[in-house]
């Protein structure tokens, strides 16, 4: 059950956040998702909410969610119906499996915190600030951990201890 304060905040500002998200996205379903996710982020945030700036805070979250969605969507390209996905040759499949096995083995050698950081970034596309907050480390430490983990996974030696 939502706390009374968050419920009141939702009732007062959800229509504004929805309109703002609708103006950004142009799609009612996207605006609904952005609005819902905005209030989920507020609800799960450890940051205090300042009522004097709450509307701007909500709009900032909604805008960031919209921009994240655009970046994610920009990485996807629709295939035409007449296009088939190219099938790898048996040799390429074997090579890909071997490469995957090597990367997974290198992933297992990483300290747990480094492994968690790189998975949060690569697999879940979390911003570095969220990774830092989730792992209880500084923003710069999160960036360094992801960078070093990527170098290890790519087979590049860092020279620094892991």
PDB file of C-alpha atoms in Angstrom:
ATOM      1  CA  UNK A   1       0.000   0.000   0.000  1.00  0.00           C
ATOM      2  CA  UNK A   2       1.274   3.456  -0.853  1.00  0.00           C
ATOM      3  CA  UNK A   3       2.074   5.857   1.914  1.00  0.00           C
ATOM      4  CA  UNK A   4      -0.408   8.711   2.311  1.00  0.00           C
ATOM      5  CA  UNK A   5       2.229  11.253   1.273  1.00  0.00           C
ATOM      6  CA  UNK A   6       3.087   9.470  -1.948  1.00  0.00           C
ATOM      7  CA  UNK A   7      -0.568   8.852  -2.727  1.00  0.00           C
ATOM      8  CA  UNK A   8      -1.304  12.568  -2.314  1.00  0.00           C
ATOM      9  CA  UNK A   9       1.739  13.415  -4.422  1.00  0.00           C
ATOM     10  CA  UNK A  10       0.530  11.037  -7.132  1.00  0.00           C
ATOM     11  CA  UNK A  11      -2.997  12.439  -7.143  1.00  0.00           C
ATOM     12  CA  UNK A  12      -1.739  16.007  -7.351  1.00  0.00           C
ATOM     13  CA  UNK A  13       1.050  15.613  -9.938  1.00  0.00           C
ATOM     14  CA  UNK A  14       0.308  12.505 -12.024  1.00  0.00           C
ATOM     15  CA  UNK A  15      -1.871  14.405 -14.536  1.00  0.00           C
ATOM     16  CA  UNK A  16       0.894  16.997 -15.030  1.00  0.00           C
ATOM     17  CA  UNK A  17       3.561  14.316 -15.433  1.00  0.00           C
ATOM     18  CA  UNK A  18       1.332  12.425 -17.873  1.00  0.00           C
ATOM     19  CA  UNK A  19       0.754  15.540 -20.016  1.00  0.00           C
ATOM     20  CA  UNK A  20       4.462  16.329 -19.962  1.00  0.00           C
ATOM     21  CA  UNK A  21       5.327  12.764 -21.008  1.00  0.00           C
ATOM     22  CA  UNK A  22       2.630  12.850 -23.690  1.00  0.00           C
ATOM     23  CA  UNK A  23       4.087  16.054 -25.124  1.00  0.00           C
ATOM     24  CA  UNK A  24       7.510  14.430 -25.197  1.00  0.00           C
ATOM     25  CA  UNK A  25       6.512  11.059 -26.616  1.00  0.00           C
ATOM     26  CA  UNK A  26       3.370  11.784 -28.581  1.00  0.00           C
ATOM     27  CA  UNK A  27       2.040   8.354 -27.571  1.00  0.00           C
ATOM     28  CA  UNK A  28      -0.509   7.908 -24.750  1.00  0.00           C
ATOM     29  CA  UNK A  29       0.734   4.404 -23.928  1.00  0.00           C
ATOM     30  CA  UNK A  30       4.337   5.630 -23.680  1.00  0.00           C
ATOM     31  CA  UNK A  31       3.219   8.560 -21.540  1.00  0.00           C
ATOM     32  CA  UNK A  32       1.375   6.188 -19.194  1.00  0.00           C
ATOM     33  CA  UNK A  33       4.486   4.042 -18.829  1.00  0.00           C
ATOM     34  CA  UNK A  34       6.732   7.045 -18.222  1.00  0.00           C
ATOM     35  CA  UNK A  35       4.292   8.425 -15.635  1.00  0.00           C
ATOM     36  CA  UNK A  36       4.078   5.116 -13.799  1.00  0.00           C
ATOM     37  CA  UNK A  37       7.848   4.612 -13.829  1.00  0.00           C
ATOM     38  CA  UNK A  38       8.399   8.190 -12.632  1.00  0.00           C
ATOM     39  CA  UNK A  39       6.375   7.566  -9.483  1.00  0.00           C
ATOM     40  CA  UNK A  40       7.978   4.158  -8.963  1.00  0.00           C
ATOM     41  CA  UNK A  41      11.365   5.878  -9.024  1.00  0.00           C
ATOM     42  CA  UNK A  42      10.175   8.457  -6.500  1.00  0.00           C
ATOM     43  CA  UNK A  43       8.689   5.748  -4.304  1.00  0.00           C
ATOM     44  CA  UNK A  44      11.889   3.667  -4.309  1.00  0.00           C
ATOM     45  CA  UNK A  45      14.265   6.608  -4.013  1.00  0.00           C
ATOM     46  CA  UNK A  46      16.198   7.218  -0.825  1.00  0.00           C
ATOM     47  CA  UNK A  47      16.457  10.904  -1.698  1.00  0.00           C
ATOM     48  CA  UNK A  48      14.254  13.324   0.260  1.00  0.00           C
ATOM     49  CA  UNK A  49      11.505  15.046  -1.717  1.00  0.00           C
ATOM     50  CA  UNK A  50      11.475  18.833  -1.478  1.00  0.00           C
ATOM     51  CA  UNK A  51       7.916  20.021  -1.989  1.00  0.00           C
ATOM     52  CA  UNK A  52       9.075  23.392  -3.300  1.00  0.00           C
ATOM     53  CA  UNK A  53      10.730  21.699  -6.295  1.00  0.00           C
ATOM     54  CA  UNK A  54       8.754  18.462  -6.534  1.00  0.00           C
ATOM     55  CA  UNK A  55       7.175  19.225  -9.912  1.00  0.00           C
ATOM     56  CA  UNK A  56      10.532  19.950 -11.522  1.00  0.00           C
ATOM     57  CA  UNK A  57      11.946  16.822  -9.882  1.00  0.00           C
ATOM     58  CA  UNK A  58       9.136  14.700 -11.340  1.00  0.00           C
ATOM     59  CA  UNK A  59       9.547  16.271 -14.774  1.00  0.00           C
ATOM     60  CA  UNK A  60      13.290  15.614 -14.656  1.00  0.00           C
ATOM     61  CA  UNK A  61      12.691  11.941 -13.903  1.00  0.00           C
ATOM     62  CA  UNK A  62      10.064  11.701 -16.659  1.00  0.00           C
ATOM     63  CA  UNK A  63      12.344  13.401 -19.184  1.00  0.00           C
ATOM     64  CA  UNK A  64      15.254  11.122 -18.307  1.00  0.00           C
ATOM     65  CA  UNK A  65      13.024   8.072 -18.703  1.00  0.00           C
ATOM     66  CA  UNK A  66      11.848   9.368 -22.086  1.00  0.00           C
ATOM     67  CA  UNK A  67      15.438   9.985 -23.228  1.00  0.00           C
ATOM     68  CA  UNK A  68      16.543   6.537 -22.028  1.00  0.00           C
ATOM     69  CA  UNK A  69      13.720   5.025 -24.043  1.00  0.00           C
ATOM     70  CA  UNK A  70      14.739   6.978 -27.151  1.00  0.00           C
ATOM     71  CA  UNK A  71      18.355   5.871 -26.809  1.00  0.00           C
ATOM     72  CA  UNK A  72      17.233   2.265 -26.337  1.00  0.00           C
ATOM     73  CA  UNK A  73      14.858   2.480 -29.327  1.00  0.00           C
ATOM     74  CA  UNK A  74      17.546   4.079 -31.505  1.00  0.00           C
ATOM     75  CA  UNK A  75      19.666   0.953 -31.109  1.00  0.00           C
ATOM     76  CA  UNK A  76      16.920  -1.202 -32.588  1.00  0.00           C
ATOM     77  CA  UNK A  77      16.418  -1.367 -36.318  1.00  0.00           C
ATOM     78  CA  UNK A  78      13.276  -2.874 -37.770  1.00  0.00           C
ATOM     79  CA  UNK A  79      13.900  -5.614 -40.292  1.00  0.00           C
ATOM     80  CA  UNK A  80      11.803  -5.662 -43.409  1.00  0.00           C
ATOM     81  CA  UNK A  81       9.434  -8.567 -43.766  1.00  0.00           C
ATOM     82  CA  UNK A  82      11.372  -9.855 -46.732  1.00  0.00           C
ATOM     83  CA  UNK A  83      14.636  -9.985 -44.814  1.00  0.00           C
ATOM     84  CA  UNK A  84      15.733 -13.121 -43.058  1.00  0.00           C
ATOM     85  CA  UNK A  85      18.252 -13.128 -40.298  1.00  0.00           C
ATOM     86  CA  UNK A  86      21.518 -14.424 -41.729  1.00  0.00           C
ATOM     87  CA  UNK A  87      22.323 -17.914 -40.529  1.00  0.00           C
ATOM     88  CA  UNK A  88      25.814 -18.508 -39.248  1.00  0.00           C
ATOM     89  CA  UNK A  89      27.813 -21.305 -40.750  1.00  0.00           C
ATOM     90  CA  UNK A  90      28.654 -24.260 -38.491  1.00  0.00           C
ATOM     91  CA  UNK A  91      32.217 -22.934 -38.270  1.00  0.00           C
ATOM     92  CA  UNK A  92      30.970 -19.466 -37.197  1.00  0.00           C
ATOM     93  CA  UNK A  93      28.598 -21.007 -34.632  1.00  0.00           C
ATOM     94  CA  UNK A  94      31.441 -23.028 -33.131  1.00  0.00           C
ATOM     95  CA  UNK A  95      33.663 -19.959 -33.064  1.00  0.00           C
ATOM     96  CA  UNK A  96      30.918 -17.898 -31.402  1.00  0.00           C
ATOM     97  CA  UNK A  97      30.318 -20.580 -28.771  1.00  0.00           C
ATOM     98  CA  UNK A  98      34.033 -20.731 -28.016  1.00  0.00           C
ATOM     99  CA  UNK A  99      34.221 -16.944 -27.738  1.00  0.00           C
ATOM    100  CA  UNK A 100      31.180 -16.888 -25.442  1.00  0.00           C
ATOM    101  CA  UNK A 101      32.716 -19.598 -23.253  1.00  0.00           C
ATOM    102  CA  UNK A 102      35.946 -17.581 -23.003  1.00  0.00           C
ATOM    103  CA  UNK A 103      34.072 -14.405 -22.032  1.00  0.00           C
ATOM    104  CA  UNK A 104      32.001 -16.291 -19.443  1.00  0.00           C
ATOM    105  CA  UNK A 105      35.186 -17.790 -17.982  1.00  0.00           C
ATOM    106  CA  UNK A 106      36.736 -14.300 -17.729  1.00  0.00           C
ATOM    107  CA  UNK A 107      33.499 -13.019 -16.163  1.00  0.00           C
ATOM    108  CA  UNK A 108      33.818 -15.690 -13.469  1.00  0.00           C
ATOM    109  CA  UNK A 109      37.313 -14.416 -12.591  1.00  0.00           C
ATOM    110  CA  UNK A 110      36.023 -10.931 -11.753  1.00  0.00           C
ATOM    111  CA  UNK A 111      35.327  -9.943  -8.157  1.00  0.00           C
ATOM    112  CA  UNK A 112      31.597 -10.041  -7.450  1.00  0.00           C
ATOM    113  CA  UNK A 113      31.226  -6.260  -7.252  1.00  0.00           C
ATOM    114  CA  UNK A 114      32.944  -5.776 -10.633  1.00  0.00           C
ATOM    115  CA  UNK A 115      30.838  -8.531 -12.178  1.00  0.00           C
ATOM    116  CA  UNK A 116      27.663  -6.948 -10.773  1.00  0.00           C
ATOM    117  CA  UNK A 117      28.662  -3.504 -12.064  1.00  0.00           C
ATOM    118  CA  UNK A 118      29.384  -4.637 -15.614  1.00  0.00           C
ATOM    119  CA  UNK A 119      26.219  -6.756 -15.786  1.00  0.00           C
ATOM    120  CA  UNK A 120      24.068  -3.869 -14.532  1.00  0.00           C
ATOM    121  CA  UNK A 121      25.563  -1.635 -17.209  1.00  0.00           C
ATOM    122  CA  UNK A 122      25.764  -4.032 -20.159  1.00  0.00           C
ATOM    123  CA  UNK A 123      22.732  -6.219 -19.625  1.00  0.00           C
ATOM    124  CA  UNK A 124      20.330  -3.818 -17.910  1.00  0.00           C
ATOM    125  CA  UNK A 125      21.598  -0.485 -19.287  1.00  0.00           C
ATOM    126  CA  UNK A 126      21.588   1.135 -15.847  1.00  0.00           C
ATOM    127  CA  UNK A 127      23.152   4.592 -15.594  1.00  0.00           C
ATOM    128  CA  UNK A 128      26.415   4.740 -13.673  1.00  0.00           C
ATOM    129  CA  UNK A 129      24.761   6.740 -10.879  1.00  0.00           C
ATOM    130  CA  UNK A 130      22.246   3.953 -10.275  1.00  0.00           C
ATOM    131  CA  UNK A 131      25.025   1.358 -10.352  1.00  0.00           C
ATOM    132  CA  UNK A 132      26.998   3.370  -7.808  1.00  0.00           C
ATOM    133  CA  UNK A 133      23.942   3.714  -5.562  1.00  0.00           C
ATOM    134  CA  UNK A 134      23.080   0.012  -5.866  1.00  0.00           C
ATOM    135  CA  UNK A 135      26.618  -1.089  -5.010  1.00  0.00           C
ATOM    136  CA  UNK A 136      27.255   1.560  -2.364  1.00  0.00           C
ATOM    137  CA  UNK A 137      30.264   3.039  -4.153  1.00  0.00           C
ATOM    138  CA  UNK A 138      31.099   6.416  -5.657  1.00  0.00           C
ATOM    139  CA  UNK A 139      30.118   7.342  -9.207  1.00  0.00           C
ATOM    140  CA  UNK A 140      33.745   7.379 -10.342  1.00  0.00           C
ATOM    141  CA  UNK A 141      34.360   3.971  -8.747  1.00  0.00           C
ATOM    142  CA  UNK A 142      31.372   2.561 -10.644  1.00  0.00           C
ATOM    143  CA  UNK A 143      32.735   3.904 -13.936  1.00  0.00           C
ATOM    144  CA  UNK A 144      36.194   2.477 -13.206  1.00  0.00           C
ATOM    145  CA  UNK A 145      34.788  -0.936 -12.238  1.00  0.00           C
ATOM    146  CA  UNK A 146      32.732  -1.175 -15.441  1.00  0.00           C
ATOM    147  CA  UNK A 147      35.656  -0.022 -17.592  1.00  0.00           C
ATOM    148  CA  UNK A 148      38.110  -2.463 -16.042  1.00  0.00           C
ATOM    149  CA  UNK A 149      35.609  -5.326 -16.201  1.00  0.00           C
ATOM    150  CA  UNK A 150      35.012  -4.630 -19.892  1.00  0.00           C
ATOM    151  CA  UNK A 151      38.748  -4.657 -20.500  1.00  0.00           C
ATOM    152  CA  UNK A 152      39.081  -8.015 -18.733  1.00  0.00           C
ATOM    153  CA  UNK A 153      36.132  -9.438 -20.649  1.00  0.00           C
ATOM    154  CA  UNK A 154      37.652  -8.181 -23.890  1.00  0.00           C
ATOM    155  CA  UNK A 155      40.913  -9.929 -23.058  1.00  0.00           C
ATOM    156  CA  UNK A 156      42.847  -6.732 -22.371  1.00  0.00           C
ATOM    157  CA  UNK A 157      45.100  -6.783 -19.300  1.00  0.00           C
ATOM    158  CA  UNK A 158      44.698  -3.695 -17.118  1.00  0.00           C
ATOM    159  CA  UNK A 159      47.926  -3.796 -15.150  1.00  0.00           C
ATOM    160  CA  UNK A 160      45.926  -2.773 -12.056  1.00  0.00           C
ATOM    161  CA  UNK A 161      44.826  -5.352  -9.562  1.00  0.00           C
ATOM    162  CA  UNK A 162      41.211  -6.363  -9.883  1.00  0.00           C
TER     163      UNK A 162
END
